[in-house]
PDB file of C-alpha atoms and ligand atoms in Angstrom:
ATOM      1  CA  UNK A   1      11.301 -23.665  -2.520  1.00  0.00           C
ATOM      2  CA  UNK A   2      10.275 -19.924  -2.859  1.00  0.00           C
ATOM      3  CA  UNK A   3       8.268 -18.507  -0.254  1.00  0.00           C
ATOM      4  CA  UNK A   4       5.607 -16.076  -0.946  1.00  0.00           C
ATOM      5  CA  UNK A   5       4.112 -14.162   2.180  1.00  0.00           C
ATOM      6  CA  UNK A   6       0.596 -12.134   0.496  1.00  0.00           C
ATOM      7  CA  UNK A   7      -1.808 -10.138   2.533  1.00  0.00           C
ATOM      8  CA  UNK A   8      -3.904  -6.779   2.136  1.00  0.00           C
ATOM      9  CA  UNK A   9      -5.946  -4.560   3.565  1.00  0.00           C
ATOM     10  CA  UNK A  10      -9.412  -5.277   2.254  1.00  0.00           C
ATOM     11  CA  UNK A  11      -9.561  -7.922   4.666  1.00  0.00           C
ATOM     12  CA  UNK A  12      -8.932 -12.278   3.866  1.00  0.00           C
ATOM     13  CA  UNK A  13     -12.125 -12.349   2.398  1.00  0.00           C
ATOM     14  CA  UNK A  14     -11.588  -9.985  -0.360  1.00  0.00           C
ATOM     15  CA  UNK A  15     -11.686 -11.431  -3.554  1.00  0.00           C
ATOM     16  CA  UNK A  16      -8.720  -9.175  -4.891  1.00  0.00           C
ATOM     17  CA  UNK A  17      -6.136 -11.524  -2.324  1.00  0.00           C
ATOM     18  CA  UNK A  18      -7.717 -14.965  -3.258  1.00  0.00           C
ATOM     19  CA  UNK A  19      -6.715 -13.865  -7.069  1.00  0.00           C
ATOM     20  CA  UNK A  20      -3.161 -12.441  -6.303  1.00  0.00           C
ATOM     21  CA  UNK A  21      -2.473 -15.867  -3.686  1.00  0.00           C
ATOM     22  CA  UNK A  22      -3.917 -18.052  -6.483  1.00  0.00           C
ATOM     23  CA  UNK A  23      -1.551 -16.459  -9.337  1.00  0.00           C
ATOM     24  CA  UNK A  24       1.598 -16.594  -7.343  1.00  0.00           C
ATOM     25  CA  UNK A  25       0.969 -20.191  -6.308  1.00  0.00           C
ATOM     26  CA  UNK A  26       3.256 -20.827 -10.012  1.00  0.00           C
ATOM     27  CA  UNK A  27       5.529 -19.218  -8.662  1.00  0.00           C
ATOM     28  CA  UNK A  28       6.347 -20.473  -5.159  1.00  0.00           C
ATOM     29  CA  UNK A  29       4.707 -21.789  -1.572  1.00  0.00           C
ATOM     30  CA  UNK A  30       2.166 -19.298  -1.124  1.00  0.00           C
ATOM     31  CA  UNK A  31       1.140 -18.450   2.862  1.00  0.00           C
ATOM     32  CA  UNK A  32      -1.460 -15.843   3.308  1.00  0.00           C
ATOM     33  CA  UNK A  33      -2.140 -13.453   6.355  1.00  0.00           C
ATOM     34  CA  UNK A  34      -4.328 -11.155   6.133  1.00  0.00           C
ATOM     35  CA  UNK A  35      -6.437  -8.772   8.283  1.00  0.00           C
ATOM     36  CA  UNK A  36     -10.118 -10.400   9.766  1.00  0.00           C
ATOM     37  CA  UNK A  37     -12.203  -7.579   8.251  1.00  0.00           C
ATOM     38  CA  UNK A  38     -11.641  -4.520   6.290  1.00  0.00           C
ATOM     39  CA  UNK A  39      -8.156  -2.208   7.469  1.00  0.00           C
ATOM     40  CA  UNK A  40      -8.686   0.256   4.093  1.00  0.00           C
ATOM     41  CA  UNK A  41      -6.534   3.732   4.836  1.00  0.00           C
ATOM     42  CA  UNK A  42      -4.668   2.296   8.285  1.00  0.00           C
ATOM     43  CA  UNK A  43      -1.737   2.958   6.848  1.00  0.00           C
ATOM     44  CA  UNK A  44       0.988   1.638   8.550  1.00  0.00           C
ATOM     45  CA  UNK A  45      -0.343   1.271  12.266  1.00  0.00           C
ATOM     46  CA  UNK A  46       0.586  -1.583  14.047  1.00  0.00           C
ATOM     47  CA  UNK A  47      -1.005  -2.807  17.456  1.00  0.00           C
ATOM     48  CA  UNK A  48       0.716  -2.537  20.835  1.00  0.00           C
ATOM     49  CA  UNK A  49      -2.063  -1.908  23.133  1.00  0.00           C
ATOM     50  CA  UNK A  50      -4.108  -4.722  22.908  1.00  0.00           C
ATOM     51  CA  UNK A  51      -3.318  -8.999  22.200  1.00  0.00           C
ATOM     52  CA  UNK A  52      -3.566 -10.145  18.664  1.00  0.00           C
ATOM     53  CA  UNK A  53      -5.364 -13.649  17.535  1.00  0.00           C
ATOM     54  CA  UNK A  54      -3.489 -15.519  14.863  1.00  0.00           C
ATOM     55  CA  UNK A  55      -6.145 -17.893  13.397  1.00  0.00           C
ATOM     56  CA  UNK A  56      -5.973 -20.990  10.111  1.00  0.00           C
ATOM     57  CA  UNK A  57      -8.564 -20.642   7.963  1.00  0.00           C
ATOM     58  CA  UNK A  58      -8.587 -21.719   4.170  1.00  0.00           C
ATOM     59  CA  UNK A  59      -9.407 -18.883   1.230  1.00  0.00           C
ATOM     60  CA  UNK A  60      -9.953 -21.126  -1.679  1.00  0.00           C
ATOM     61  CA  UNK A  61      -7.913 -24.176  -1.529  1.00  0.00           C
ATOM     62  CA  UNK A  62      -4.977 -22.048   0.087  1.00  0.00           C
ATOM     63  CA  UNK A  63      -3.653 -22.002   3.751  1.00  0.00           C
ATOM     64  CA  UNK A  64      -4.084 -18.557   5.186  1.00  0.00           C
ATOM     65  CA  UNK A  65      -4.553 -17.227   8.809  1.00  0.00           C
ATOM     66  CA  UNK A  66      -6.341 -13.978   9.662  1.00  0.00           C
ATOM     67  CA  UNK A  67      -5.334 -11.756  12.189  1.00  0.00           C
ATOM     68  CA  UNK A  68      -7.565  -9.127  14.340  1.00  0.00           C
ATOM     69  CA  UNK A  69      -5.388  -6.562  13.410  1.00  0.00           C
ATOM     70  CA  UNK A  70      -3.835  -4.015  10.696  1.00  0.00           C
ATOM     71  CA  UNK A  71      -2.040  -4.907   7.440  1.00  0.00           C
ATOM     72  CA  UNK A  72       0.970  -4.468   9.161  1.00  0.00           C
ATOM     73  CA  UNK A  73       0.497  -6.563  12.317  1.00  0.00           C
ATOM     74  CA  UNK A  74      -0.021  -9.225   9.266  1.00  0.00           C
ATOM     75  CA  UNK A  75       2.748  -9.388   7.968  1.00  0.00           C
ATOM     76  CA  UNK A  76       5.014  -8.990  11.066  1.00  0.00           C
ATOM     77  CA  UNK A  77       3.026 -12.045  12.567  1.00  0.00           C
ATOM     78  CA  UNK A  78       3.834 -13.742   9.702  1.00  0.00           C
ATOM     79  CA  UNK A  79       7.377 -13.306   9.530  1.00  0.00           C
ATOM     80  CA  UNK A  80       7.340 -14.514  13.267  1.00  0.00           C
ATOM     81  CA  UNK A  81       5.650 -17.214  12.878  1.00  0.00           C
ATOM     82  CA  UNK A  82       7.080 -19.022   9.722  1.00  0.00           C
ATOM     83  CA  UNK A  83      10.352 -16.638   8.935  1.00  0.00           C
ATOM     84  CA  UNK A  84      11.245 -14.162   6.605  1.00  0.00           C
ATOM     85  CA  UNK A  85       9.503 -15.090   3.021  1.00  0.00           C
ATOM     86  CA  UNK A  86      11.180 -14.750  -0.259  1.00  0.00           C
ATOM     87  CA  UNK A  87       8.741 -12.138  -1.523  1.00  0.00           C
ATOM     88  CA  UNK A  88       6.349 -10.079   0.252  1.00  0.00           C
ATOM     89  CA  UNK A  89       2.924  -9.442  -1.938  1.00  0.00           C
ATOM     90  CA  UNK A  90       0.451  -7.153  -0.984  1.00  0.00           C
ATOM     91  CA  UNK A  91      -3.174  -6.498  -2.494  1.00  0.00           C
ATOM     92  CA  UNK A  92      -4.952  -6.847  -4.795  1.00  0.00           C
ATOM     93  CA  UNK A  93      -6.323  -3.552  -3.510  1.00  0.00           C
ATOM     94  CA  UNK A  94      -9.690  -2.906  -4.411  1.00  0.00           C
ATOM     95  CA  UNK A  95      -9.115   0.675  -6.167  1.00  0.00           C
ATOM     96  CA  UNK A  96      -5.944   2.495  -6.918  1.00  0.00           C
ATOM     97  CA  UNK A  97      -3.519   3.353  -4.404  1.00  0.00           C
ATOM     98  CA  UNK A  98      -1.537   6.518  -6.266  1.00  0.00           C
ATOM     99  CA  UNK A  99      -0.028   9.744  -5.684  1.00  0.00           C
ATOM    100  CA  UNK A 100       0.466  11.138  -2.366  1.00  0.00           C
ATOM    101  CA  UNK A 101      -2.091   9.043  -1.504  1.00  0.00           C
ATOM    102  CA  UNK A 102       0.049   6.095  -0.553  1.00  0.00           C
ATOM    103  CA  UNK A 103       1.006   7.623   2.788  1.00  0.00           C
ATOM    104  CA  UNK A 104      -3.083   6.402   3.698  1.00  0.00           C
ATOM    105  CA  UNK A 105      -2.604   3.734   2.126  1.00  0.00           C
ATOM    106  CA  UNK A 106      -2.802  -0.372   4.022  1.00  0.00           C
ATOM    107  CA  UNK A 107      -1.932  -2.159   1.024  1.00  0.00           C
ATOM    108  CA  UNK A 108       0.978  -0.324   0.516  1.00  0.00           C
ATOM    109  CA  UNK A 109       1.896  -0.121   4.216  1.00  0.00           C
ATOM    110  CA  UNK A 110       2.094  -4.056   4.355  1.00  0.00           C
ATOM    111  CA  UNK A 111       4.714  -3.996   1.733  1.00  0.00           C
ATOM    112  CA  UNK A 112       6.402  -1.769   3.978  1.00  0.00           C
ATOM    113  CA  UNK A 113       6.422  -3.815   6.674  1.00  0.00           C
ATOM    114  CA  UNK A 114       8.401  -6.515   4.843  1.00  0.00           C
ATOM    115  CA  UNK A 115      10.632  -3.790   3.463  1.00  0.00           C
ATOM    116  CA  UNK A 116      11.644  -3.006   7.024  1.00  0.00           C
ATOM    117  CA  UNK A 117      12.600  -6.816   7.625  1.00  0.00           C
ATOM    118  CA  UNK A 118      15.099  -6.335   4.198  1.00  0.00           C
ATOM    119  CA  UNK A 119      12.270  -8.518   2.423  1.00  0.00           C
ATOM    120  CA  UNK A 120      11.764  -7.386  -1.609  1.00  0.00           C
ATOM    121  CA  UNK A 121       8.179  -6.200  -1.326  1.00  0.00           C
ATOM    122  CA  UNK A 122       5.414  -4.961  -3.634  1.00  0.00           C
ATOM    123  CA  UNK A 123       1.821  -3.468  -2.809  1.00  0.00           C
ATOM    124  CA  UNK A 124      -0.956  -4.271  -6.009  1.00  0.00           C
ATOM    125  CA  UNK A 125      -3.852  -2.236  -6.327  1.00  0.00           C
ATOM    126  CA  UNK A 126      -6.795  -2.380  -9.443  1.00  0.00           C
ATOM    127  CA  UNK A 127      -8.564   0.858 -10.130  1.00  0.00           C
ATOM    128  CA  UNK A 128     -12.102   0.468 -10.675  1.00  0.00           C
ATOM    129  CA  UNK A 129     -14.104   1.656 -13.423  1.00  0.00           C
ATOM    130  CA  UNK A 130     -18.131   2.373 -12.362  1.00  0.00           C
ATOM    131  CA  UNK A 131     -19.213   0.786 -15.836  1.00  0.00           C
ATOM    132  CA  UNK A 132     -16.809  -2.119 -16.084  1.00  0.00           C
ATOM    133  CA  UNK A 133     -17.113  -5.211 -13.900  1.00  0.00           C
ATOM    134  CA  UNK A 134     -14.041  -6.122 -11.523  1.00  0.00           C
ATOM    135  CA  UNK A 135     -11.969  -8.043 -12.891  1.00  0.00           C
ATOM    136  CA  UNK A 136      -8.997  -9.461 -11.045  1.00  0.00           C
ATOM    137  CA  UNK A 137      -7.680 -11.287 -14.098  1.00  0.00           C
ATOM    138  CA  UNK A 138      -4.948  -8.547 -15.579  1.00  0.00           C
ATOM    139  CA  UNK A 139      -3.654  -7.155 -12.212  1.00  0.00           C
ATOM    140  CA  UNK A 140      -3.319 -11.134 -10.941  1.00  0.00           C
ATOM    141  CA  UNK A 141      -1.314 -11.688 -14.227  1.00  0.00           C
ATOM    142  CA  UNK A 142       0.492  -8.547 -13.579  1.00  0.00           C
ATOM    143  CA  UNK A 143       1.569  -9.278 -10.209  1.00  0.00           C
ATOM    144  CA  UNK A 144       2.666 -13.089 -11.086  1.00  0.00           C
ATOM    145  CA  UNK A 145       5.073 -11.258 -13.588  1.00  0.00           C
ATOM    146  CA  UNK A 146       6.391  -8.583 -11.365  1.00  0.00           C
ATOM    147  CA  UNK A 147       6.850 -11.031  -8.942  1.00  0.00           C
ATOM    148  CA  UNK A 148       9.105 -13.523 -11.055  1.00  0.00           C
ATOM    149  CA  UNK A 149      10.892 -10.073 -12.016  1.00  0.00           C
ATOM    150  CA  UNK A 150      11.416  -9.358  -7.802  1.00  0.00           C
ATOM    151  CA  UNK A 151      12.587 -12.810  -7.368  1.00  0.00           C
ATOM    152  CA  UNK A 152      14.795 -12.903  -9.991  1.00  0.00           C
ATOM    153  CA  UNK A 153      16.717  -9.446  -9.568  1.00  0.00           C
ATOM    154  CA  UNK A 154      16.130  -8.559  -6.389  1.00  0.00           C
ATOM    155  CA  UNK A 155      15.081  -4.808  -4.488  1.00  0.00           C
ATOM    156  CA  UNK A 156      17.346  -2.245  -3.391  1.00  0.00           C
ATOM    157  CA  UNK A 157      17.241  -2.596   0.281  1.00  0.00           C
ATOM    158  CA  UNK A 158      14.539   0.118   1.533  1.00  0.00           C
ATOM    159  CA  UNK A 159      12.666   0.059  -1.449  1.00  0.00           C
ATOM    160  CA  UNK A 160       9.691  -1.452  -2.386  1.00  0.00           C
ATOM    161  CA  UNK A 161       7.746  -1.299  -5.448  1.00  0.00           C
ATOM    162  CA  UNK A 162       3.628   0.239  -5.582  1.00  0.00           C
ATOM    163  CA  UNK A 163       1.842  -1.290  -8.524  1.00  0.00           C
ATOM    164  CA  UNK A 164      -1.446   0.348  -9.988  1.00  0.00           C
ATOM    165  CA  UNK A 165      -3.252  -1.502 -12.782  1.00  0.00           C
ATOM    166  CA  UNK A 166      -5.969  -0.109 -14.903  1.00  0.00           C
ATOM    167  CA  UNK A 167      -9.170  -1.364 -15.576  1.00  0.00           C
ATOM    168  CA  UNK A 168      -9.466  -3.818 -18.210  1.00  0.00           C
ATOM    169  CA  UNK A 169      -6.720  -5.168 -20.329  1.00  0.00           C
ATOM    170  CA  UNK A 170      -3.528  -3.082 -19.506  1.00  0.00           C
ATOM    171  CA  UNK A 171      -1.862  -1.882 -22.413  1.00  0.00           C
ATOM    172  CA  UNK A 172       2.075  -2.467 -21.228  1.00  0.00           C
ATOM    173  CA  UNK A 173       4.015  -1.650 -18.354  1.00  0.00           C
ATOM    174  CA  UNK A 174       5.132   1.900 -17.264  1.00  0.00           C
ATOM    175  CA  UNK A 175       7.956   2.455 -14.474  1.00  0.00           C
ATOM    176  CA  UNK A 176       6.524   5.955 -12.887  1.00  0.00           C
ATOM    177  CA  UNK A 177       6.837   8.059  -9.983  1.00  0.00           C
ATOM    178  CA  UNK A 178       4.013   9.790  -7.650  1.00  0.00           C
ATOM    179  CA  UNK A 179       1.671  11.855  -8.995  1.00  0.00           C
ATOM    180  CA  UNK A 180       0.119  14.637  -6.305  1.00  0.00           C
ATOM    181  CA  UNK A 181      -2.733  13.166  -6.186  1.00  0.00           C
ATOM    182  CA  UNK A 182      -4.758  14.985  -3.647  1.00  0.00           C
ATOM    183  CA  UNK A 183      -8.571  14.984  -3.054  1.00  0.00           C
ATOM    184  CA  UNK A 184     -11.299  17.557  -3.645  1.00  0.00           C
ATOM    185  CA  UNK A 185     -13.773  17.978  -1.247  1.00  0.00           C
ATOM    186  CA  UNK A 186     -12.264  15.320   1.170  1.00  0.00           C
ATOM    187  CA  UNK A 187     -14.259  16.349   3.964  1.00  0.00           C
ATOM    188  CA  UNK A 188     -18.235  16.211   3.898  1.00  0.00           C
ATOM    189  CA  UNK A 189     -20.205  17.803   7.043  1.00  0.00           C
ATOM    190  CA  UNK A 190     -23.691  16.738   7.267  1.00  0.00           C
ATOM    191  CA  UNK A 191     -26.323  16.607  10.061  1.00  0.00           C
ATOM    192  CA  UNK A 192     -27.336  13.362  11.236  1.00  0.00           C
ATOM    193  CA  UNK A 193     -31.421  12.739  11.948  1.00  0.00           C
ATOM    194  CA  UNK A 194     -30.679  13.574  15.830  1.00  0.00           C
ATOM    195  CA  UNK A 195     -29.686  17.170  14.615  1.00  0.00           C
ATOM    196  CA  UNK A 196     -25.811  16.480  15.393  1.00  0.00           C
ATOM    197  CA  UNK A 197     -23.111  17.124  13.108  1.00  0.00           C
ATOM    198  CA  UNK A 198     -21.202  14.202  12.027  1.00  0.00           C
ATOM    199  CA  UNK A 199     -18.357  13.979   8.722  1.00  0.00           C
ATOM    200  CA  UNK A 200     -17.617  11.507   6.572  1.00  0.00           C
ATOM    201  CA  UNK A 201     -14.173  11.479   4.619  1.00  0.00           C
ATOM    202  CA  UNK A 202     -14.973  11.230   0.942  1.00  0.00           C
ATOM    203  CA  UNK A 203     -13.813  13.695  -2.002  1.00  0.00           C
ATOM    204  CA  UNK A 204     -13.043  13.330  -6.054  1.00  0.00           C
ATOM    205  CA  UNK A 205      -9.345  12.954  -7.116  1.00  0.00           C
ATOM    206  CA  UNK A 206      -7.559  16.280  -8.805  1.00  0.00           C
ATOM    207  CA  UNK A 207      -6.210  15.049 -12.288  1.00  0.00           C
ATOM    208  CA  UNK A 208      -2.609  14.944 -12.561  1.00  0.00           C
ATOM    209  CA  UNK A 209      -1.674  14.569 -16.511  1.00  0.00           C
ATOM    210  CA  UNK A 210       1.675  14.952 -16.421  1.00  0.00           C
ATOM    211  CA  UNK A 211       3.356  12.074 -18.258  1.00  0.00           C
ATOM    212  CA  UNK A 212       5.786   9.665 -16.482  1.00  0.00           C
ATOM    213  CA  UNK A 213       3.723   9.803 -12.764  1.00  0.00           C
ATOM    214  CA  UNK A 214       1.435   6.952 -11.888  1.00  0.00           C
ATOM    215  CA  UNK A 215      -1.666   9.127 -12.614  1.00  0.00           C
ATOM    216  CA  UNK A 216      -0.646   9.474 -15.920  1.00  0.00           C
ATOM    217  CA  UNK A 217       0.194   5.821 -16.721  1.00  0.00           C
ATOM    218  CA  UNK A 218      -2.826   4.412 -15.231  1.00  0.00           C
ATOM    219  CA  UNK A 219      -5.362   6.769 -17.443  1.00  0.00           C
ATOM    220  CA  UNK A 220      -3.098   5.533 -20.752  1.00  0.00           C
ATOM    221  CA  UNK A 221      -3.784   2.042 -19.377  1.00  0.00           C
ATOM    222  CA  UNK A 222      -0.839   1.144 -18.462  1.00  0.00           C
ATOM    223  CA  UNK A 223       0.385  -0.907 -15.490  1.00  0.00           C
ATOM    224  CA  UNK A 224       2.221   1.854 -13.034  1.00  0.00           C
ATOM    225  CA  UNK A 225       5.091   0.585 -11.171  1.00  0.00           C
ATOM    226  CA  UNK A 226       6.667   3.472  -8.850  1.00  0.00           C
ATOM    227  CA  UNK A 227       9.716   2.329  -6.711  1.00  0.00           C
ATOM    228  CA  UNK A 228       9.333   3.982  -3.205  1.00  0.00           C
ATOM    229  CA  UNK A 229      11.680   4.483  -0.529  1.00  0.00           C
ATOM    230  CA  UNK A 230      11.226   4.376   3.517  1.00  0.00           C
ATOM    231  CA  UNK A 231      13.623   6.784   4.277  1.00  0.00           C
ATOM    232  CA  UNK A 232      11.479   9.815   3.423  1.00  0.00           C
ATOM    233  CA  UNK A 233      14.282  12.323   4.253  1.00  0.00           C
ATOM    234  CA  UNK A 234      14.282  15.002   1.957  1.00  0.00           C
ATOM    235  CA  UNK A 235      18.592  14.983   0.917  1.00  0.00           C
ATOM    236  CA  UNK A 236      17.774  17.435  -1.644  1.00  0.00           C
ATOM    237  CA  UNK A 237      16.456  20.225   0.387  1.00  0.00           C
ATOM    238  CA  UNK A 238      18.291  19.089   3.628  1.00  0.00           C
ATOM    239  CA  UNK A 239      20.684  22.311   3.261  1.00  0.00           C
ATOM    240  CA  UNK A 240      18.460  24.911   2.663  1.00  0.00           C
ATOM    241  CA  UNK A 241      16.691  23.058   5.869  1.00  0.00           C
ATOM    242  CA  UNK A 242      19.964  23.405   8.080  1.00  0.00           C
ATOM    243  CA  UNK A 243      20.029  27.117   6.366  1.00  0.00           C
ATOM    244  CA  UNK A 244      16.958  28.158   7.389  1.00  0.00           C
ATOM    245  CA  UNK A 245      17.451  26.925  10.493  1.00  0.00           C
ATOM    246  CA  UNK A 246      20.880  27.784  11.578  1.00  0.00           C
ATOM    247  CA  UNK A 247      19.604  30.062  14.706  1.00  0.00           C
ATOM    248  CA  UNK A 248      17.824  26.970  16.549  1.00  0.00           C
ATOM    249  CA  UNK A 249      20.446  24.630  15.893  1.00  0.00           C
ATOM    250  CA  UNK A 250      23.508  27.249  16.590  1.00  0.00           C
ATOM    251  CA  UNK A 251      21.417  27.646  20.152  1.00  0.00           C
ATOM    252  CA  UNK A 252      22.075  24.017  21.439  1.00  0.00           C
ATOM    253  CA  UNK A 253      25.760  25.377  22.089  1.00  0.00           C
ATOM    254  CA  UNK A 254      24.796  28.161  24.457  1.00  0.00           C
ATOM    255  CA  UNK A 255      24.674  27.166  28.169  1.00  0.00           C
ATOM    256  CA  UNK A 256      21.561  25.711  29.739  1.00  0.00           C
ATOM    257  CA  UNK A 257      19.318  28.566  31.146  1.00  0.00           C
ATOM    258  CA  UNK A 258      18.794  27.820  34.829  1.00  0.00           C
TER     259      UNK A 258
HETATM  260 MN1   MN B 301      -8.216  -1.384   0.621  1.00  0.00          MN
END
């Protein structure tokens, strides 16, 4: 029987998970983990510092446990506790996850997780449109047939796949890489009724049109699928790195100054 491990970052009582755990449940034994309340822009932290509860509760009809800590922490609990899944699903993330932005990102960071125990992993994220109700529907479908896709052929090991859907009724499938997709204004200063600064973490996205990145496919309405790797080392530029850097590294030969 296939094993599906899903969790997110929006926290087990986010409708976007009950939708994605409920669509794969066609596909496979569905277990879900996810976070006690809201873990939005952790990333990929993990908790060392402090004991973690691992508690049953039911979402729907489905057996799921929730877990005081970060997306992460999820699905490594998970894994410990009932073994390495089939298929790691993360999401659905309420908004998009895209661009350079996936390096704040929970949802994706959960897929990560299970890429790093050699499980074939994708994060799912809707973006939200202010006049259109949410609607879980098309990314739900679009993760049950992704998934079957995953299952069938596989990952390469390291890589894991970051799924943005559009609002609405997606038009197709587009396989994309990252846009830059920075933020405008992402830090607000304001003065708080005691007379003391405080800052909130906001800002607009900066457009990036160019076609074939995940920005791109998402505005067209298509479902964005962007294959991304953990081993961030830059091979490309990796020479003119040693290059420019010749003098420090030609220094480690020189006798030890006493
Ligand atoms: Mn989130």
């Amino acid at each position: 029987m296939t094993r599906i491990l899903v969790s997110n970052d929006d926290g087990i009582w986010s409708p976007g998970i009950r939708a994605l755990a409920e669509a794969l449940e066609e596909l496979g034994e569905v277990l879900v983990v996810a976070p006690d309340v809201e873990q939005s822009a952790m990333s990929h932290a993990i908790t060392i510092r402090r004991p973690l509860r691992y508690r049953k509760t039911k979402i729907g009809g489905l057996n799921a446990y929730r877990v005081d800590g970060t997306p992460a922490d999820c699905v490594a609990l998970g894994v410990a506790n009932h073994g390495p899944p089939d298929l790691v699903v993360s999401g659905i993330n309420i908004g998009s996850n895209i661009g350079f932005n996936v390096t704040h990102s929970g949802t994706v960071a959960a897929a990560m997780e299970g890429t790093l125990y050699k499980i074939p992993s994708i994060a799912v994220s809707l973006r939200l449109k202010r006049d259109l109700p949410m609607d879980f529907g098309p990314a739900a479908d679009a993760a049950a047939a992704l998934s079957k896709v995953v299952l069938r052929d596989g990952l390469p090991e390291g890589t894991l796949l970051n799924v943005n859907v559009p609002p609405g009724q997606p038009k197709g499938y587009r396989v994309t890489r990252l846009s830059v997709h920075q933020y405008q204004g992402s830090v607000l200063r304001r003065v708080d009724p005691e007379g003391e600064e405080y800052y909130w973490m906001t800002g607009d996205p900066v457009a990036d049109e160019r076609d074939g990145y995940d920005w791109a496919a998402i505005e067209q309405e298509y479902v964005s699928i962007t294959p991304l790797k953990l081993d961030l080392t830059d091979l490309q530029r990796l020479p003119d790195v040693e290059k420019s850097m010749r003098e420090l590294v030609a220094r480690e030969a020189a006798p030890a100054r006493g």
